[in-house]
């Protein structure tokens, strides 16, 4: 009988490219398509199988490109549509599939649809594509409801009529430059289905769906009541019809749909992964989990259980463009992640955080399913401190300057050299690079077999050489504070989070270690090992 390998997306290692900060091909200080194309051999050698690009479309960058003005054109800062098509084809020649980012909840205030809506009167067809409402209170001076933006502050902004007088309010769950679309309108659904086809026709292998649980809104737009069920705009049942239509299109192209779903209810989460909806979704429970053995094991068990019920593969993520860098976060007193907890000046033990990040890398790569790496994770980059006058992220401004925002994990990558711009491109990079990153460059780590880059390359190579990403996981007996499990094909992964050194399980040889064993051959705290048994 012929062997039919499982679908690639069920076990792939996928690398997230934040294009503004990956590589600068034209020397203007901003990453671009030319820079990515030049670095495709690096990505292929790293051992990943697909690239997920954050939005590369035309955008005024009110929110790092997640405010899209035209889905069928590349932002000139990054290149052209023809270059994107070349990149997709050249990446495929290197064995790398391309996943594009689609942002269906909202568009840019500079999008032609919203400009037309602002120019049209209340009640017009143009305004029906969004959520325009008259204000409350005297002269309509108060927002239509008390919903809050994900970035802080009210989720409503008041428009200005063509004659200059105050007009209706429009909904934006994110920044004011990101007006929410009305997904009850058939034109909105049709447009996005055409966008999917546009990128699948150009060779994209998959689509990552931003804020996938937020599209549908209660048509009455009521005030938020925590006792009210269902939620007025999160995880509403209407979403499933939208994604079934998308799945039908993806199946025509053998494409993949990947959802960004921040949902605490695992049963509700799993509904999106039924066989006629999304293929996979990001595992935010694991991503935000603190470096604690009981919490990690519970997250792993809960993830595997919820996914197995619908036949979907689990995904494992340690970082992305919204999250404090792993090596920094794991060196703090609070090792989990929550947006509301971000503050300037949080103390970090970077050496401790790096040791834990190395162990977490082996833990993550040994788990069954797909794994995502955020660019720079393979270099062990720390979160960078951005001067306040250089912060771009709207989360900072809308928090009243309390939250440092997300720019610290979005700093341009260091490729080579002893000082900024570290081979990135232009001398004045769009976000400033730290002065002490010379040891973090890809060039420096290439020469060091003990570097984070070598750890990831070796781990990814072993992961692909033996099908470690498929098959069950079996927990083995271990002392409190340790995570020890077996996988099919003779792999055991042991991670020690306890102060007491851990005796290695019986094995034939050590495949890979995140750090050295102690003098007695025991596994120290915050260290992981792969064993052949």
Coordinates of C-alpha atoms in Angstrom, one line a residue:
X1 CA 0.0 0.0 0.0
X2 CA 1.3 3.5 -0.8
X3 CA 2.2 5.6 2.2
X4 CA 0.2 8.8 2.5
X5 CA 2.1 11.3 4.7
X6 CA 0.0 13.5 7.0
X7 CA -0.8 17.0 5.8
X8 CA 2.2 19.3 6.3
X9 CA 0.4 21.7 8.5
X10 CA -0.3 19.1 11.1
X11 CA 3.4 18.9 12.2
X12 CA 5.2 21.8 10.6
X13 CA 7.7 24.2 12.2
X14 CA 6.5 27.7 11.0
X15 CA 8.6 30.8 11.3
X16 CA 6.9 34.2 11.8
X17 CA 8.4 37.0 9.7
X18 CA 7.7 40.5 11.0
X19 CA 8.7 42.0 7.7
X20 CA 9.6 45.6 8.9
X21 CA 12.3 44.1 11.2
X22 CA 13.5 41.0 9.4
X23 CA 16.0 42.3 6.8
X24 CA 16.5 45.5 4.9
X25 CA 17.3 45.0 1.2
X26 CA 17.4 48.6 0.1
X27 CA 19.2 50.3 3.0
X28 CA 16.4 52.6 4.2
X29 CA 16.2 51.2 7.7
X30 CA 13.0 49.2 7.2
X31 CA 12.7 45.5 6.4
X32 CA 11.4 44.6 3.0
X33 CA 10.7 41.8 0.6
X34 CA 14.2 42.1 -1.0
X35 CA 15.7 41.5 2.5
X36 CA 13.6 38.4 3.0
X37 CA 14.5 37.0 -0.4
X38 CA 18.2 37.4 0.3
X39 CA 17.8 35.5 3.6
X40 CA 15.8 32.6 2.4
X41 CA 18.8 30.3 2.6
X42 CA 19.2 31.2 6.3
X43 CA 15.6 30.2 6.9
X44 CA 15.9 27.0 4.9
X45 CA 19.0 26.1 6.9
X46 CA 17.3 26.8 10.2
X47 CA 15.0 23.9 9.4
X48 CA 11.5 25.5 9.3
X49 CA 9.0 24.4 6.7
X50 CA 6.8 27.5 6.3
X51 CA 6.9 31.3 6.7
X52 CA 4.0 33.3 8.2
X53 CA 4.3 37.0 7.1
X54 CA 2.6 39.6 9.2
X55 CA 0.6 42.1 7.0
X56 CA 2.7 43.3 4.1
X57 CA -0.2 45.3 2.4
X58 CA -0.6 49.0 1.9
X59 CA -1.1 50.6 5.3
X60 CA -0.6 53.9 7.1
X61 CA 0.8 51.8 10.0
X62 CA -1.5 53.0 12.7
X63 CA -1.0 49.5 14.2
X64 CA 2.1 48.0 12.6
X65 CA 0.3 47.1 9.3
X66 CA -2.8 45.5 10.9
X67 CA -4.7 48.5 9.5
X68 CA -4.9 47.4 5.9
X69 CA -5.8 50.0 3.2
X70 CA -5.5 47.6 0.2
X71 CA -5.3 43.8 0.4
X72 CA -4.3 43.5 -3.3
X73 CA -1.2 45.6 -3.1
X74 CA 2.1 45.5 -1.2
X75 CA 3.1 48.5 0.8
X76 CA 5.7 50.4 -1.2
X77 CA 8.0 50.4 1.9
X78 CA 8.2 46.6 1.5
X79 CA 8.2 46.2 -2.3
X80 CA 5.7 45.3 -5.0
X81 CA 3.1 42.7 -5.7
X82 CA 5.4 41.2 -8.3
X83 CA 8.1 40.9 -5.7
X84 CA 5.8 39.1 -3.3
X85 CA 4.9 36.6 -6.0
X86 CA 8.6 36.0 -6.6
X87 CA 9.2 35.6 -2.9
X88 CA 6.4 33.0 -2.6
X89 CA 7.9 31.1 -5.6
X90 CA 11.5 31.3 -4.4
X91 CA 10.6 30.3 -0.9
X92 CA 8.8 27.2 -2.3
X93 CA 11.9 26.3 -4.2
X94 CA 13.7 26.3 -0.8
X95 CA 11.0 24.0 0.6
X96 CA 9.3 26.9 2.5
X97 CA 5.6 27.5 2.1
X98 CA 4.1 30.9 2.6
X99 CA 1.3 31.9 5.0
X100 CA -0.2 35.4 4.6
X101 CA -2.0 37.4 7.3
X102 CA -5.6 38.5 6.8
X103 CA -7.2 41.0 9.2
X104 CA -11.0 40.6 8.8
X105 CA -12.3 42.4 11.8
X106 CA -11.3 45.8 10.6
X107 CA -9.6 47.8 7.9
X108 CA -7.6 51.0 7.8
X109 CA -9.3 54.4 8.0
X110 CA -7.5 55.1 4.8
X111 CA -9.3 52.2 3.0
X112 CA -11.4 53.3 0.1
X113 CA -14.5 51.9 1.7
X114 CA -14.1 53.9 4.9
X115 CA -13.3 57.1 3.0
X116 CA -16.5 56.7 1.0
X117 CA -18.4 56.0 4.3
X118 CA -17.2 59.2 5.8
X119 CA -18.2 61.2 2.7
X120 CA -21.7 59.6 2.7
X121 CA -24.6 60.7 4.9
X122 CA -26.0 58.7 7.8
X123 CA -28.0 55.7 6.7
X124 CA -26.2 55.4 3.4
X125 CA -25.2 52.1 1.9
X126 CA -21.5 53.0 2.3
X127 CA -21.9 53.3 6.1
X128 CA -23.7 50.0 6.3
X129 CA -20.3 48.3 5.8
X130 CA -19.3 49.5 9.2
X131 CA -20.8 50.2 12.6
X132 CA -21.9 53.9 12.5
X133 CA -24.3 55.0 15.2
X134 CA -25.6 58.3 16.6
X135 CA -24.2 59.2 20.0
X136 CA -25.9 59.2 23.3
X137 CA -26.5 62.2 25.6
X138 CA -26.9 65.8 24.8
X139 CA -26.2 66.5 21.1
X140 CA -25.0 62.9 20.7
X141 CA -21.8 63.8 22.5
X142 CA -21.4 60.4 24.3
X143 CA -20.4 57.1 22.6
X144 CA -23.2 54.8 21.6
X145 CA -22.1 52.3 24.3
X146 CA -19.4 51.8 26.8
X147 CA -17.3 49.2 24.9
X148 CA -13.6 49.6 25.5
X149 CA -10.8 49.3 22.9
X150 CA -8.3 46.4 23.1
X151 CA -5.7 49.2 23.2
X152 CA -7.3 51.1 26.0
X153 CA -9.8 54.0 25.9
X154 CA -13.3 53.9 24.3
X155 CA -14.0 51.7 21.3
X156 CA -15.8 54.6 19.5
X157 CA -14.6 57.7 17.7
X158 CA -16.8 60.5 16.4
X159 CA -16.7 61.3 12.7
X160 CA -16.8 64.7 11.3
X161 CA -19.4 65.5 8.7
X162 CA -18.4 67.1 5.3
X163 CA -19.5 70.5 6.6
X164 CA -17.2 70.2 9.6
X165 CA -19.9 69.5 12.2
X166 CA -19.7 66.5 14.6
X167 CA -21.2 63.5 13.0
X168 CA -22.0 59.8 13.9
X169 CA -19.7 57.6 15.9
X170 CA -17.9 54.5 14.4
X171 CA -16.8 51.4 16.2
X172 CA -13.1 50.4 16.5
X173 CA -12.2 47.6 18.9
X174 CA -8.6 48.5 18.3
X175 CA -7.1 51.9 17.3
X176 CA -9.3 54.7 15.8
X177 CA -7.5 54.1 12.5
X178 CA -8.9 50.6 12.4
X179 CA -12.7 50.9 11.9
X180 CA -14.6 47.6 12.5
X181 CA -16.4 46.0 9.5
X182 CA -20.0 44.9 9.7
X183 CA -19.9 41.2 9.1
X184 CA -23.6 41.0 8.8
X185 CA -23.3 42.7 5.4
X186 CA -23.0 40.3 2.4
X187 CA -20.5 42.6 0.7
X188 CA -18.0 42.3 3.5
X189 CA -18.2 38.5 3.3
X190 CA -17.9 38.5 -0.4
X191 CA -14.9 40.8 -0.4
X192 CA -12.9 38.7 2.0
X193 CA -13.7 35.5 0.2
X194 CA -12.3 37.2 -2.9
X195 CA -9.2 38.2 -0.9
X196 CA -8.6 34.6 0.0
X197 CA -8.8 33.5 -3.6
X198 CA -6.5 36.4 -4.6
X199 CA -3.6 35.1 -2.4
X200 CA -4.2 31.4 -2.9
X201 CA -4.0 32.1 -6.7
X202 CA -0.6 33.7 -6.1
X203 CA 0.7 30.6 -4.4
X204 CA 0.0 31.2 -0.7
X205 CA -0.2 27.9 1.2
X206 CA -2.2 29.3 4.1
X207 CA -3.9 32.2 5.7
X208 CA -3.5 33.3 9.3
X209 CA -6.7 35.0 10.6
X210 CA -6.1 38.0 12.9
X211 CA -8.5 38.5 15.8
X212 CA -10.6 35.6 14.5
X213 CA -13.1 35.6 17.4
X214 CA -14.2 39.2 17.1
X215 CA -15.8 39.6 13.7
X216 CA -19.5 39.1 14.6
X217 CA -21.3 41.7 16.7
X218 CA -24.6 41.8 18.5
X219 CA -26.7 43.9 16.0
X220 CA -28.1 45.9 18.9
X221 CA -24.6 46.9 20.1
X222 CA -25.6 46.7 23.8
X223 CA -23.5 47.8 26.7
X224 CA -21.2 45.1 27.9
X225 CA -22.6 43.0 30.7
X226 CA -20.4 40.2 32.1
X227 CA -23.6 38.3 33.0
X228 CA -24.9 38.6 29.5
X229 CA -24.6 35.5 27.2
X230 CA -23.6 35.4 24.5
X231 CA -20.9 38.1 24.5
X232 CA -21.8 41.1 22.3
X233 CA -18.7 40.7 20.2
X234 CA -16.5 37.8 21.2
X235 CA -16.9 34.2 20.1
X236 CA -20.4 34.6 18.7
X237 CA -22.0 31.6 17.0
X238 CA -22.4 33.5 13.7
X239 CA -18.7 33.2 13.2
X240 CA -18.8 29.5 12.4
X241 CA -20.8 30.1 9.1
X242 CA -18.2 32.6 8.0
X243 CA -15.3 30.1 8.6
X244 CA -17.2 27.3 6.9
X245 CA -17.4 29.4 3.8
X246 CA -13.7 30.2 4.1
X247 CA -12.9 26.5 4.6
X248 CA -14.7 25.6 1.3
X249 CA -12.4 28.0 -0.5
X250 CA -9.3 26.9 1.2
X251 CA -10.1 23.2 0.4
X252 CA -10.3 24.1 -3.3
X253 CA -6.7 25.2 -3.1
X254 CA -5.5 22.7 -0.5
X255 CA -4.8 25.8 1.6
X256 CA -4.7 26.1 5.4
X257 CA -6.6 28.4 7.7
X258 CA -5.0 29.3 11.0
X259 CA -7.0 31.3 13.6
X260 CA -5.8 33.8 16.2
X261 CA -8.2 32.8 18.9
X262 CA -7.8 34.1 22.5
X263 CA -10.5 32.0 24.2
X264 CA -10.4 30.6 27.7
X265 CA -13.1 28.1 27.2
X266 CA -11.4 25.1 25.6
X267 CA -14.7 23.6 24.4
X268 CA -15.7 26.8 22.6
X269 CA -12.1 27.0 21.3
X270 CA -12.3 23.5 19.8
X271 CA -15.5 24.3 17.9
X272 CA -13.5 26.4 15.5
X273 CA -11.3 23.4 14.7
X274 CA -14.0 21.1 13.5
X275 CA -13.3 19.4 10.2
X276 CA -15.3 22.0 8.1
X277 CA -13.9 25.1 9.8
X278 CA -10.3 26.2 10.6
X279 CA -7.4 23.7 10.3
X280 CA -5.5 25.0 13.3
X281 CA -5.4 27.8 15.9
X282 CA -2.7 29.4 18.0
X283 CA -2.3 28.0 21.5
X284 CA -2.3 31.1 23.7
X285 CA -2.9 29.1 26.9
X286 CA 0.6 27.5 26.5
X287 CA 2.2 30.8 25.2
X288 CA 1.0 32.8 28.3
X289 CA 1.7 29.9 30.8
X290 CA 4.2 30.7 33.5
X291 CA 7.4 28.6 33.9
X292 CA 5.9 26.3 36.5
X293 CA 5.8 22.5 36.0
X294 CA 2.2 21.9 37.2
X295 CA 0.8 24.8 35.0
X296 CA 2.8 23.7 32.0
X297 CA 1.7 20.1 32.3
X298 CA -1.9 21.1 32.7
X299 CA -1.7 23.3 29.6
X300 CA -0.1 20.5 27.6
X301 CA -2.8 18.0 28.7
X302 CA -5.6 20.4 28.2
X303 CA -4.4 21.4 24.7
X304 CA -4.0 17.8 23.6
X305 CA -7.4 16.7 25.0
X306 CA -9.3 19.6 23.4
X307 CA -7.7 19.1 20.0
X308 CA -8.0 15.3 19.9
X309 CA -11.7 15.6 20.3
X310 CA -12.0 17.3 16.9
X311 CA -9.1 15.6 15.2
X312 CA -7.1 18.8 14.9
X313 CA -3.3 19.1 15.6
X314 CA -2.1 21.1 18.6
X315 CA 0.1 24.2 18.1
X316 CA 2.8 25.3 20.4
X317 CA 4.0 28.9 20.6
X318 CA 6.4 30.7 22.9
X319 CA 6.4 34.1 21.4
X320 CA 5.1 36.4 18.7
X321 CA 5.1 40.1 17.7
X322 CA 2.7 41.0 20.6
X323 CA 4.4 39.1 23.4
X324 CA 7.4 40.0 25.6
X325 CA 10.5 38.2 24.4
X326 CA 10.8 34.7 25.9
X327 CA 14.3 35.1 27.3
X328 CA 13.2 38.3 29.1
X329 CA 9.8 37.1 30.3
X330 CA 11.3 33.9 31.8
X331 CA 13.8 35.9 33.7
X332 CA 11.2 37.8 35.6
X333 CA 9.4 37.1 38.9
X334 CA 6.1 36.7 36.9
X335 CA 7.0 34.4 34.0
X336 CA 3.6 34.2 32.5
X337 CA 2.2 36.8 30.1
X338 CA -0.7 39.2 30.4
X339 CA -1.1 42.5 28.5
X340 CA -2.4 44.3 31.5
X341 CA 0.7 43.5 33.5
X342 CA 3.3 45.2 31.2
X343 CA 5.2 48.0 32.9
X344 CA 8.4 50.0 32.3
X345 CA 11.4 48.9 34.4
X346 CA 10.3 45.4 35.3
X347 CA 13.4 43.6 36.7
X348 CA 14.8 40.8 34.6
X349 CA 17.5 38.2 35.2
X350 CA 18.5 37.7 31.6
X351 CA 20.9 34.8 32.3
X352 CA 18.1 32.9 34.1
X353 CA 15.6 33.8 31.4
X354 CA 17.9 32.5 28.6
X355 CA 18.5 29.2 30.4
X356 CA 14.8 28.7 30.8
X357 CA 14.2 29.8 27.2
X358 CA 16.6 27.1 25.9
X359 CA 14.9 24.5 28.0
X360 CA 11.5 25.7 26.8
X361 CA 12.7 25.4 23.2
X362 CA 13.4 21.7 23.6
X363 CA 10.1 21.2 25.5
X364 CA 8.2 22.9 22.7
X365 CA 9.9 21.1 19.8
X366 CA 9.3 17.7 21.4
X367 CA 5.5 18.1 21.7
X368 CA 3.2 16.6 19.1
X369 CA 1.7 19.0 16.6
X370 CA 2.9 22.1 14.8
X371 CA 5.3 24.7 16.4
X372 CA 5.7 28.4 15.7
X373 CA 8.9 30.4 16.1
X374 CA 8.9 34.2 16.1
X375 CA 11.8 35.8 14.3
X376 CA 14.8 36.3 16.7
X377 CA 13.7 33.6 19.0
X378 CA 16.3 31.4 17.4
X379 CA 18.9 34.0 18.4
X380 CA 17.7 34.3 22.0
X381 CA 17.0 38.0 21.6
X382 CA 15.9 39.9 24.8
X383 CA 13.1 42.4 24.9
X384 CA 14.6 45.8 23.9
X385 CA 14.1 49.0 25.8
X386 CA 12.8 51.6 23.4
X387 CA 13.2 55.3 24.2
X388 CA 9.8 56.7 24.8
X389 CA 10.1 59.2 21.9
X390 CA 10.7 56.3 19.5
X391 CA 7.8 54.1 20.5
X392 CA 5.4 53.4 17.7
X393 CA 2.9 51.0 19.3
X394 CA -0.5 52.6 19.9
X395 CA -0.9 50.5 23.1
X396 CA 1.7 52.8 24.7
X397 CA -0.2 56.1 24.0
X398 CA -3.6 54.7 24.7
X399 CA -2.4 53.4 28.1
X400 CA -1.5 56.9 29.1
X401 CA 2.2 56.1 28.8
X402 CA 2.1 53.3 31.4
X403 CA 2.4 50.3 29.1
X404 CA 5.7 50.2 27.1
X405 CA 3.9 48.6 24.2
X406 CA 5.0 45.8 21.9
X407 CA 7.9 47.5 20.1
X408 CA 10.5 45.9 22.4
X409 CA 10.0 42.6 20.6
X410 CA 9.8 44.1 17.2
X411 CA 13.3 45.6 16.9
X412 CA 15.2 44.9 13.7
X413 CA 17.2 41.6 13.7
X414 CA 21.0 41.7 14.2
X415 CA 22.7 39.8 11.4
X416 CA 26.4 40.6 11.7
X417 CA 29.0 43.1 12.9
X418 CA 29.9 44.6 16.2
X419 CA 27.5 47.6 16.3
X420 CA 24.2 48.8 15.0
X421 CA 22.7 48.3 12.5
X422 CA 24.3 44.8 12.8
X423 CA 24.0 44.0 9.1
X424 CA 20.3 44.7 9.0
X425 CA 20.5 47.4 6.4
X426 CA 20.2 51.2 6.8
X427 CA 22.1 52.8 9.6
X428 CA 19.0 54.4 11.1
X429 CA 16.7 51.5 11.6
X430 CA 13.0 52.2 12.1
X431 CA 13.3 51.1 15.7
X432 CA 16.7 51.5 17.5
X433 CA 18.7 48.4 18.2
X434 CA 20.5 48.0 21.6
X435 CA 24.2 48.7 21.8
X436 CA 25.0 45.3 23.3
X437 CA 23.6 42.9 20.7
X438 CA 26.9 42.0 19.0
X439 CA 26.9 38.6 20.7
X440 CA 23.3 38.0 19.5
X441 CA 24.0 38.4 15.8
X442 CA 23.4 35.4 13.5
X443 CA 27.0 35.7 12.4
X444 CA 28.4 35.4 15.9
X445 CA 26.1 32.5 16.8
X446 CA 27.1 30.6 13.6
X447 CA 30.6 30.3 15.1
X448 CA 29.4 29.1 18.5
X449 CA 28.1 25.5 18.7
X450 CA 26.7 26.4 22.2
X451 CA 24.5 29.2 20.9
X452 CA 20.8 29.5 20.8
X453 CA 20.9 29.4 16.9
X454 CA 22.7 26.0 17.0
X455 CA 20.3 24.7 19.6
X456 CA 17.3 25.5 17.3
X457 CA 18.9 24.3 14.2
X458 CA 19.8 21.0 15.8
X459 CA 16.4 20.6 17.4
X460 CA 14.6 21.3 14.2
X461 CA 16.8 19.0 12.2
X462 CA 16.2 16.1 14.6
X463 CA 12.5 16.9 14.7
X464 CA 12.3 16.5 11.0
X465 CA 14.6 13.5 10.7
X466 CA 12.4 11.4 13.0
X467 CA 8.6 12.1 13.1
X468 CA 8.7 13.6 16.6
X469 CA 5.7 15.8 15.8
X470 CA 3.3 12.9 15.2
X471 CA 2.1 10.2 17.6
X472 CA 1.0 10.2 21.2
X473 CA 2.7 11.6 24.3
X474 CA 3.1 9.5 27.4
X475 CA 4.0 11.0 30.7
X476 CA 6.7 9.1 32.7
X477 CA 7.1 8.9 36.4
X478 CA 9.2 11.8 37.7
X479 CA 9.8 13.8 40.8
X480 CA 7.8 16.9 41.6
X481 CA 9.1 19.8 39.5
X482 CA 10.1 17.7 36.5
X483 CA 8.3 17.1 33.2
X484 CA 9.3 13.8 31.6
X485 CA 7.5 12.3 28.7
X486 CA 8.0 9.7 26.0
X487 CA 7.2 10.0 22.3
X488 CA 6.9 7.3 19.7
X489 CA 10.1 6.4 17.8
X490 CA 12.2 6.2 20.9
X491 CA 12.4 9.8 22.2
X492 CA 12.2 10.9 25.8
X493 CA 12.1 14.6 26.7
X494 CA 13.0 15.5 30.3
X495 CA 12.7 19.1 31.6
X496 CA 13.8 19.9 35.2
X497 CA 12.2 23.0 36.8
X498 CA 13.1 22.0 40.3
X499 CA 16.2 23.0 42.4
X500 CA 17.2 19.4 42.9
X501 CA 19.1 17.8 40.0
X502 CA 17.2 15.2 38.1
X503 CA 18.5 11.7 37.3
X504 CA 18.1 10.9 33.6
X505 CA 15.7 8.2 32.7
X506 CA 17.3 5.0 31.2
X507 CA 18.5 5.7 27.7
X508 CA 21.0 4.7 25.0
X509 CA 22.4 8.1 24.3
X510 CA 21.8 11.8 24.7
X511 CA 20.4 13.5 21.5
X512 CA 20.4 17.1 22.6
X513 CA 20.7 19.2 25.7
X514 CA 19.7 22.8 26.4
X515 CA 22.6 23.1 28.8
X516 CA 25.3 21.0 30.5
X517 CA 24.7 18.2 32.9
X518 CA 26.2 18.5 36.4
X519 CA 29.4 16.7 37.5
X520 CA 27.3 13.7 38.5
X521 CA 25.6 13.5 35.1
X522 CA 22.3 14.8 36.5
X523 CA 20.0 17.4 34.9
X524 CA 20.2 20.8 36.6
X525 CA 17.3 23.1 37.2
X526 CA 15.9 24.9 34.2
X527 CA 17.5 22.5 31.8
X528 CA 16.0 20.1 29.2
X529 CA 17.4 17.0 27.4
X530 CA 16.3 14.7 24.6
X531 CA 17.2 11.1 25.0
X532 CA 17.2 8.1 22.7
X533 CA 15.6 5.0 24.4

